[in-house]
Coordinates of C-alpha atoms in Angstrom, one line a residue:
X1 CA 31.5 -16.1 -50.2
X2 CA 29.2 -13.0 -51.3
X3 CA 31.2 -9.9 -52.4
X4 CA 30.6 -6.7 -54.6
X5 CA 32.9 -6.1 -57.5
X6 CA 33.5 -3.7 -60.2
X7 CA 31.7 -5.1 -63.0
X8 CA 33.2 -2.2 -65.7
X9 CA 34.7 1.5 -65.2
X10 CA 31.4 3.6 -64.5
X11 CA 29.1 4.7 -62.2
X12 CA 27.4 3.5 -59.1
X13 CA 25.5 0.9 -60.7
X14 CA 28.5 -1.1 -62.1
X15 CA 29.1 -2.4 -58.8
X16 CA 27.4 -5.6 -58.4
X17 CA 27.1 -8.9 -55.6
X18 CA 28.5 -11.7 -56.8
X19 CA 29.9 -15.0 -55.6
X20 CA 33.7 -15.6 -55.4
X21 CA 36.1 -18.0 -53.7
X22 CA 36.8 -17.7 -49.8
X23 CA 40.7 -16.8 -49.8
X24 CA 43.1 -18.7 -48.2
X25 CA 45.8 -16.8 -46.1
X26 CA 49.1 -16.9 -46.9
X27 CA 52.1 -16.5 -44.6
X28 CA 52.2 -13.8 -42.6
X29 CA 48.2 -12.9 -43.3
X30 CA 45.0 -14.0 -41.7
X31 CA 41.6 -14.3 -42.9
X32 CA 39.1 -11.8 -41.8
X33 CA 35.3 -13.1 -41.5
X34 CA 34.1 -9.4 -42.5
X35 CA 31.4 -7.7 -39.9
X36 CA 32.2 -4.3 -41.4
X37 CA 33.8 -2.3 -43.5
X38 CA 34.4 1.2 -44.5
X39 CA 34.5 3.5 -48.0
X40 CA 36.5 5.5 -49.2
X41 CA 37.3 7.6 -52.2
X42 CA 40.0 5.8 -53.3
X43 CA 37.0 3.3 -53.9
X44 CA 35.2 5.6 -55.7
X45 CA 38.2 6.3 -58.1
X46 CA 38.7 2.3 -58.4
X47 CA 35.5 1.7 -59.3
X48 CA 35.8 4.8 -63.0
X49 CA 39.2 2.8 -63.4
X50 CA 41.3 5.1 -62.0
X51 CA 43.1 3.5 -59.1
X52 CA 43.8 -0.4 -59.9
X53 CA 44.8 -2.1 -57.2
X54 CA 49.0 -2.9 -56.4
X55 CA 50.3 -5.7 -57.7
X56 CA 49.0 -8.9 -55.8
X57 CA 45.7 -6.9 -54.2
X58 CA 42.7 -8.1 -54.7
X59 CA 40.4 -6.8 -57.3
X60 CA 37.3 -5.8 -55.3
X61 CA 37.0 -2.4 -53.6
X62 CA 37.1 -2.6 -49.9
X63 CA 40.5 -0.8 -47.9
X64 CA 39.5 -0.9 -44.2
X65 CA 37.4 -3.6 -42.2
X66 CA 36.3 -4.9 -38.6
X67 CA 35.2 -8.1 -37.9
X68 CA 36.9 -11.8 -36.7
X69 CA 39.6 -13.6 -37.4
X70 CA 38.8 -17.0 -39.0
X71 CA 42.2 -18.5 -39.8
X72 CA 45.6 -18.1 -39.8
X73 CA 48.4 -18.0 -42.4
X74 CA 52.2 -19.5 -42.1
X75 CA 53.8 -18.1 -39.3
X76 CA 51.3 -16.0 -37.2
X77 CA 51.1 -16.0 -33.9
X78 CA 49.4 -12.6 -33.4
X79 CA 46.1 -12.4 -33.8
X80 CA 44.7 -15.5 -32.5
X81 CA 41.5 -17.4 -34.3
X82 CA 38.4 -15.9 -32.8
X83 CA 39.8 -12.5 -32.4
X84 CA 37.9 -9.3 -32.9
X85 CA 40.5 -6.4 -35.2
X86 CA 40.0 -3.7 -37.6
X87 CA 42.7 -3.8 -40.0
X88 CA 44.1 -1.9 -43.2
X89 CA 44.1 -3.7 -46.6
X90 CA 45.0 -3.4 -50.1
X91 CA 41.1 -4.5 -51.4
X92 CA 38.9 -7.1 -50.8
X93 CA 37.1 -5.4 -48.0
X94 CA 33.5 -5.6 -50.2
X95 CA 33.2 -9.5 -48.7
X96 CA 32.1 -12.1 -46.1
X97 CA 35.8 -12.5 -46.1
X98 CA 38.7 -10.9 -46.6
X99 CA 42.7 -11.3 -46.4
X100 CA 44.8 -8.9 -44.3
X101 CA 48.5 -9.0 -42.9
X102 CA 48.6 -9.7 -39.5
X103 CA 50.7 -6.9 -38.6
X104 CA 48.0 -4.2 -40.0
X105 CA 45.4 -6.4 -37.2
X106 CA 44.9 -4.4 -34.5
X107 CA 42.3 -4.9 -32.0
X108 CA 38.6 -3.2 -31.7
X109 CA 39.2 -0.6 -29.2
X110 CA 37.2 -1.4 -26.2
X111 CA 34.2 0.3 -26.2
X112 CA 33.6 0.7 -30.6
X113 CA 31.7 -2.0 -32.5
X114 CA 32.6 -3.4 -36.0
X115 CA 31.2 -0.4 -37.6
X116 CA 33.0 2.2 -35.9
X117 CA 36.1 0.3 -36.2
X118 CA 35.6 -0.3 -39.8
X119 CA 35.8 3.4 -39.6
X120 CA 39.5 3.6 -38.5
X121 CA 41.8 2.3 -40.3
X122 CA 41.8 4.2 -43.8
X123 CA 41.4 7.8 -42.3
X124 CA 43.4 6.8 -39.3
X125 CA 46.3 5.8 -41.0
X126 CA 46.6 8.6 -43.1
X127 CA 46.2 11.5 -40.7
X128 CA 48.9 10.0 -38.2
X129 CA 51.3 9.1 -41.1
X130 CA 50.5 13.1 -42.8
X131 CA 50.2 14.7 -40.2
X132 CA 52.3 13.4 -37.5
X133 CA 55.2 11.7 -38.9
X134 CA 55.5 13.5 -42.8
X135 CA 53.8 16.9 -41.3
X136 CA 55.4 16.9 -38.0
X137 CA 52.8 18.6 -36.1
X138 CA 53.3 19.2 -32.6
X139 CA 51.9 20.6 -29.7
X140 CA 51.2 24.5 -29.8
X141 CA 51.1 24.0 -33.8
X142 CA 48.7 25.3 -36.0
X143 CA 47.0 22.9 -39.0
X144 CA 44.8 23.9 -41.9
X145 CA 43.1 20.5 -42.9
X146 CA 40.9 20.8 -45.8
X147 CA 37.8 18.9 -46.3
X148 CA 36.6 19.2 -42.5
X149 CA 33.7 17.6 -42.5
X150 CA 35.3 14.4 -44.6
X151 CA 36.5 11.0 -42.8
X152 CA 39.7 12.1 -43.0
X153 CA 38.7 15.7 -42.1
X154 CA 36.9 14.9 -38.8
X155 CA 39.5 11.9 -37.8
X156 CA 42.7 15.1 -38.4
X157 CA 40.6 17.2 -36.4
X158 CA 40.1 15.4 -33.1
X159 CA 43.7 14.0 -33.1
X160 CA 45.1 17.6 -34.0
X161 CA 43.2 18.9 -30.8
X162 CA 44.0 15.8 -28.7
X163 CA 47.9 16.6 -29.8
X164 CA 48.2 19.7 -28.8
X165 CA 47.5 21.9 -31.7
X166 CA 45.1 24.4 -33.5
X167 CA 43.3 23.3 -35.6
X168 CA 41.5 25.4 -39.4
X169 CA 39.3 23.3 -41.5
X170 CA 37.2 24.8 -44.6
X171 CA 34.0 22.9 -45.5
X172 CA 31.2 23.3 -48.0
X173 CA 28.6 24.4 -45.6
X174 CA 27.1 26.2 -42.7
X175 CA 26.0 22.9 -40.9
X176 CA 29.6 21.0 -41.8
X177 CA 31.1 24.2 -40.1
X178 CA 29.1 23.9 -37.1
X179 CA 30.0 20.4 -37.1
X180 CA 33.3 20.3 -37.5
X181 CA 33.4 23.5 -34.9
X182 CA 31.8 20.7 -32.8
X183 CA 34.8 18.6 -33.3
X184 CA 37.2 21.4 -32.2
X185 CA 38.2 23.2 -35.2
X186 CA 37.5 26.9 -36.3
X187 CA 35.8 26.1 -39.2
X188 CA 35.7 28.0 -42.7
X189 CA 33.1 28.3 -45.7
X190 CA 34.9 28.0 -48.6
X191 CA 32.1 28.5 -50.8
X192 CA 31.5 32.2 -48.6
X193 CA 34.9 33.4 -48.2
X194 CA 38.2 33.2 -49.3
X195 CA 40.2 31.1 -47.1
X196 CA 43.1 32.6 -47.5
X197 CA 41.9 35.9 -46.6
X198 CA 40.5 34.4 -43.6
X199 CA 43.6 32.2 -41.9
X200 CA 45.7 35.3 -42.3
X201 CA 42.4 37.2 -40.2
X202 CA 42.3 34.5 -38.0
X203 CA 46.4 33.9 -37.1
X204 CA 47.1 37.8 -37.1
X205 CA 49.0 37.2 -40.3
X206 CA 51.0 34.4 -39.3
X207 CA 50.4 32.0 -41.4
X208 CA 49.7 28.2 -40.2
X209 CA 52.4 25.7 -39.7
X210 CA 51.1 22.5 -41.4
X211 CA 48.1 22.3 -44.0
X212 CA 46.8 19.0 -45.3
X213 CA 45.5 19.2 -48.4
X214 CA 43.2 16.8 -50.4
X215 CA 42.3 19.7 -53.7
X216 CA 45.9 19.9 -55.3
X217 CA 46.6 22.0 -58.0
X218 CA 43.9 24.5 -57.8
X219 CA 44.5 25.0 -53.8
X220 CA 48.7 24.9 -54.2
X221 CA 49.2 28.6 -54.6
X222 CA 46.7 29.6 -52.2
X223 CA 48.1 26.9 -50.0
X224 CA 51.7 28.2 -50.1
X225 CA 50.2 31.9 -49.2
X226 CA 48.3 30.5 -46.0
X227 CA 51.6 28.6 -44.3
X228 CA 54.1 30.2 -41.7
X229 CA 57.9 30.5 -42.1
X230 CA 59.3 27.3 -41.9
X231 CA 55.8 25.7 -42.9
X232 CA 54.7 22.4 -44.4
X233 CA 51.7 21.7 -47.0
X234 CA 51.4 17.6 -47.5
X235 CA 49.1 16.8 -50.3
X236 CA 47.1 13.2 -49.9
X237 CA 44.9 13.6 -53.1
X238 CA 44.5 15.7 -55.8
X239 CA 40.1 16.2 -56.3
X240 CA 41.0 19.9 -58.1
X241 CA 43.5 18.1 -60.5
X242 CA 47.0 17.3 -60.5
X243 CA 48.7 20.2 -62.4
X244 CA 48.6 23.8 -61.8
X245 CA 51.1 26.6 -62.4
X246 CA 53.3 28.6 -59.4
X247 CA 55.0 31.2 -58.4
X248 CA 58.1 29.8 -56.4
X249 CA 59.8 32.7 -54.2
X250 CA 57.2 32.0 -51.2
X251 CA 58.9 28.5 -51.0
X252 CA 62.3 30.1 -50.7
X253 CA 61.1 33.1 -48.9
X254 CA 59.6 31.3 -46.0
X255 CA 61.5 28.1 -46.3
X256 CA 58.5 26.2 -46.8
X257 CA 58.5 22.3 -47.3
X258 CA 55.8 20.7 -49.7
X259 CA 55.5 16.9 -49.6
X260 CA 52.9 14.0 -50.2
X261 CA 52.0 10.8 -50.1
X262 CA 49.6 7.5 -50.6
X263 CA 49.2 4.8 -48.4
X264 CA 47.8 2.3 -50.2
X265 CA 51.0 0.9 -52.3
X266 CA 53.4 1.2 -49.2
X267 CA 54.6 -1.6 -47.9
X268 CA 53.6 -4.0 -44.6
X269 CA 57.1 -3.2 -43.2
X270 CA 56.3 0.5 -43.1
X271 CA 52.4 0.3 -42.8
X272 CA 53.3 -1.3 -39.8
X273 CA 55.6 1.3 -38.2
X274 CA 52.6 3.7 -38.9
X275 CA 50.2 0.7 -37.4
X276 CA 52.5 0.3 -33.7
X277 CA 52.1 4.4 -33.8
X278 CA 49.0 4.2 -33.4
X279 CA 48.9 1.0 -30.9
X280 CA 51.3 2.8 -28.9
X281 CA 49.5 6.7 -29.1
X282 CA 45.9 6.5 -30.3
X283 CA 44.4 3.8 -29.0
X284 CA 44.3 5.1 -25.5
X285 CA 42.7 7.9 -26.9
X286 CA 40.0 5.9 -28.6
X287 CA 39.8 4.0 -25.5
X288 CA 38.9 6.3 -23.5
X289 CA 36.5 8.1 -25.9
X290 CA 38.7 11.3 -26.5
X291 CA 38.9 10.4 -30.0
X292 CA 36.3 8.5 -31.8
X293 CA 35.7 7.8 -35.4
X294 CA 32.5 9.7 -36.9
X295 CA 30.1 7.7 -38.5
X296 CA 27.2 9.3 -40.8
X297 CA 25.6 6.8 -42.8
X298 CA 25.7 2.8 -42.3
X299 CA 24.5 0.6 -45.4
X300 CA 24.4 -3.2 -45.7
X301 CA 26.7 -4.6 -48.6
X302 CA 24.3 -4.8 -51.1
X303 CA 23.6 -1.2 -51.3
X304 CA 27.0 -0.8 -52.1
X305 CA 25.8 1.7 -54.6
X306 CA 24.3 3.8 -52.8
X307 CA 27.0 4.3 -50.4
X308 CA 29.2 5.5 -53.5
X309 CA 26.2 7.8 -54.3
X310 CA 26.4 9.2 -51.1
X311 CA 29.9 9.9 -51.2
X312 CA 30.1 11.4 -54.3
X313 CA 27.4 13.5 -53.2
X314 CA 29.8 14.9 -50.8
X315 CA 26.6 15.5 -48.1
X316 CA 28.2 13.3 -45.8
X317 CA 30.0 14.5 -42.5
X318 CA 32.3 11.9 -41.1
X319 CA 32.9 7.8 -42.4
X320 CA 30.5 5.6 -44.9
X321 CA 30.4 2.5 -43.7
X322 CA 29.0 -0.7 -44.9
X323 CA 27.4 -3.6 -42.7
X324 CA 28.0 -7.1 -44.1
X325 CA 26.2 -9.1 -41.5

């Protein structure tokens, strides 16, 4: 089969198409013939040698995909051979083919293509296991999510609003504010005003319930100073650094809770708790178009390179997605 790996730690240019053995499931997996899949930056940070893979993953990039199922492992019964899914993986998405566990299938909503379902998983997974089940949000809520205009940021935003809640973002720029006030949100330019400054403005000094954070240490103080009593910051990456310095009192004062997490090294038992979540409560949203994943820029697998260029140039609004038919 034709894939991209990581030829060394670098840049863009170290990912290169190469040939590789079609894996064989094993049980409790399927094999994927791959129509789609999507980018991430956990790729990104793969690909300079800072994210290997989990034990047993494959070694090439690749942690969403859409596309058919071509055979079955030991022991599944669910998905059958033929069926269309988009499902979450550990790597190996970069391919023609590609392994998954059959409990992370689940099937194209009607309506979305392979590309747009590539587009799900990742960003899908996160914001209902962040959000929802670690951040609790419910209706009549508030949420700060950070990086609006990202997968992630545009995927928390319609599910936020579709929940019940209210929903701050701060992005980079006046047309990924206007975008992301598209989406729902009330939207922030962090590079104009101090975000801080403007939640408390824009809640009457409340404070917001949940903020999701993808900046880390530089954002943590300013993050604690933005949340309600009883509020919650979860923290999914850490793009500003990991470390910082804080002052602790508004964690007593307010009897704020601050938590995190990642998905990829979970395992199937609880990715698929997160996975019948979102059978159960977001695919009728998807079906029915409330909720759809935003895709900005489509490239076929051999420009794998310049999707990563893209990302990094942070212009994007909404998912990267590459085509591999």
């Amino acid at each position: 089969m034709t894939a991209v790996e990581i030829a060394q730690w670098g840049g863009p240019e170290v990912l290169r198409r190469c040939r590789r053995p079609t894996p064989q499931p094993g049980p409790g997996e399927v094999l994927i013939r791959v129509l789609a899949a999507g980018v991430n930056r956990p790729d990104i940070m793969q690909r300079k040698g800072l994210y290997p893979p989990p034990p047993g993953a494959s070694d090439l990039p690749g942690l969403e995909i859409a596309g058919e199922v071509a055979a079955l492992g030991e022991g599944v019964r669910e998905p059958a051979v033929g069926d269309t899914v988009c499902a979450l993986v550990t790597g190996g998405g970069y391919a023609e083919y590609c392994l998954a566990a059959a409990a992370l299938c689940l099937p194209i909503p009607r309506g979305l293509g392979p590309v747009e379902a590539a587009a799900i998983p990742e960003t899908f997974f996160t914001v209902w296991a962040n959000v929802f089940e670690r951040g609790g949000l419910k209706a009549g809520e508030s949420v700060l999510i950070h990086g609006g205009g990202s997968g992630i940021g545009t995927t928390g935003i319609q599910l936020a609003r579709a929940f019940g809640a209210t929903v701050f973002v701060t992005a980079g720029s006046a047309e990924k504010c206007r975008f992301c006030e598209q989406l729902g949100a009330r939207a922030i330019n962090y590079r104009q005003e101090d975000f801080v400054d403007r939640i408390k403005t824009l809640t009457d000094g409340k404070g917001v319930n949940l903020i999701l954070d993808i900046i880390g240490g530089p954002y943590l103080q300013r993050n604690l100073s933005c949340l309600a009593p009883e509020g919650r910051l979860v923290l999914i990456a850490v793009q500003g650094g990991p470390k910082t310095e804080i002052n602790l009192l508004p964690i007593f004062l307010n009897r704020l809770t601050l938590t995190g997490s990642t998905l990829r090294p979970r395992s199937v038992g609880e990715k698929t708790m997160i996975a019948e979540a979102l059978r159960l409560k977001v695919w009728p949203l998807l079906e029915s178009g409330r909720v759809r994943p935003v895709v900005h820029a489509i490239f076929p697998l051999s420009e794998a390179p310049e999707a990563h260029r893209l990302m990094e140039s942070s212009q994007h609004m909404g998912k990267i997605v590459l085509s591999v038919v």
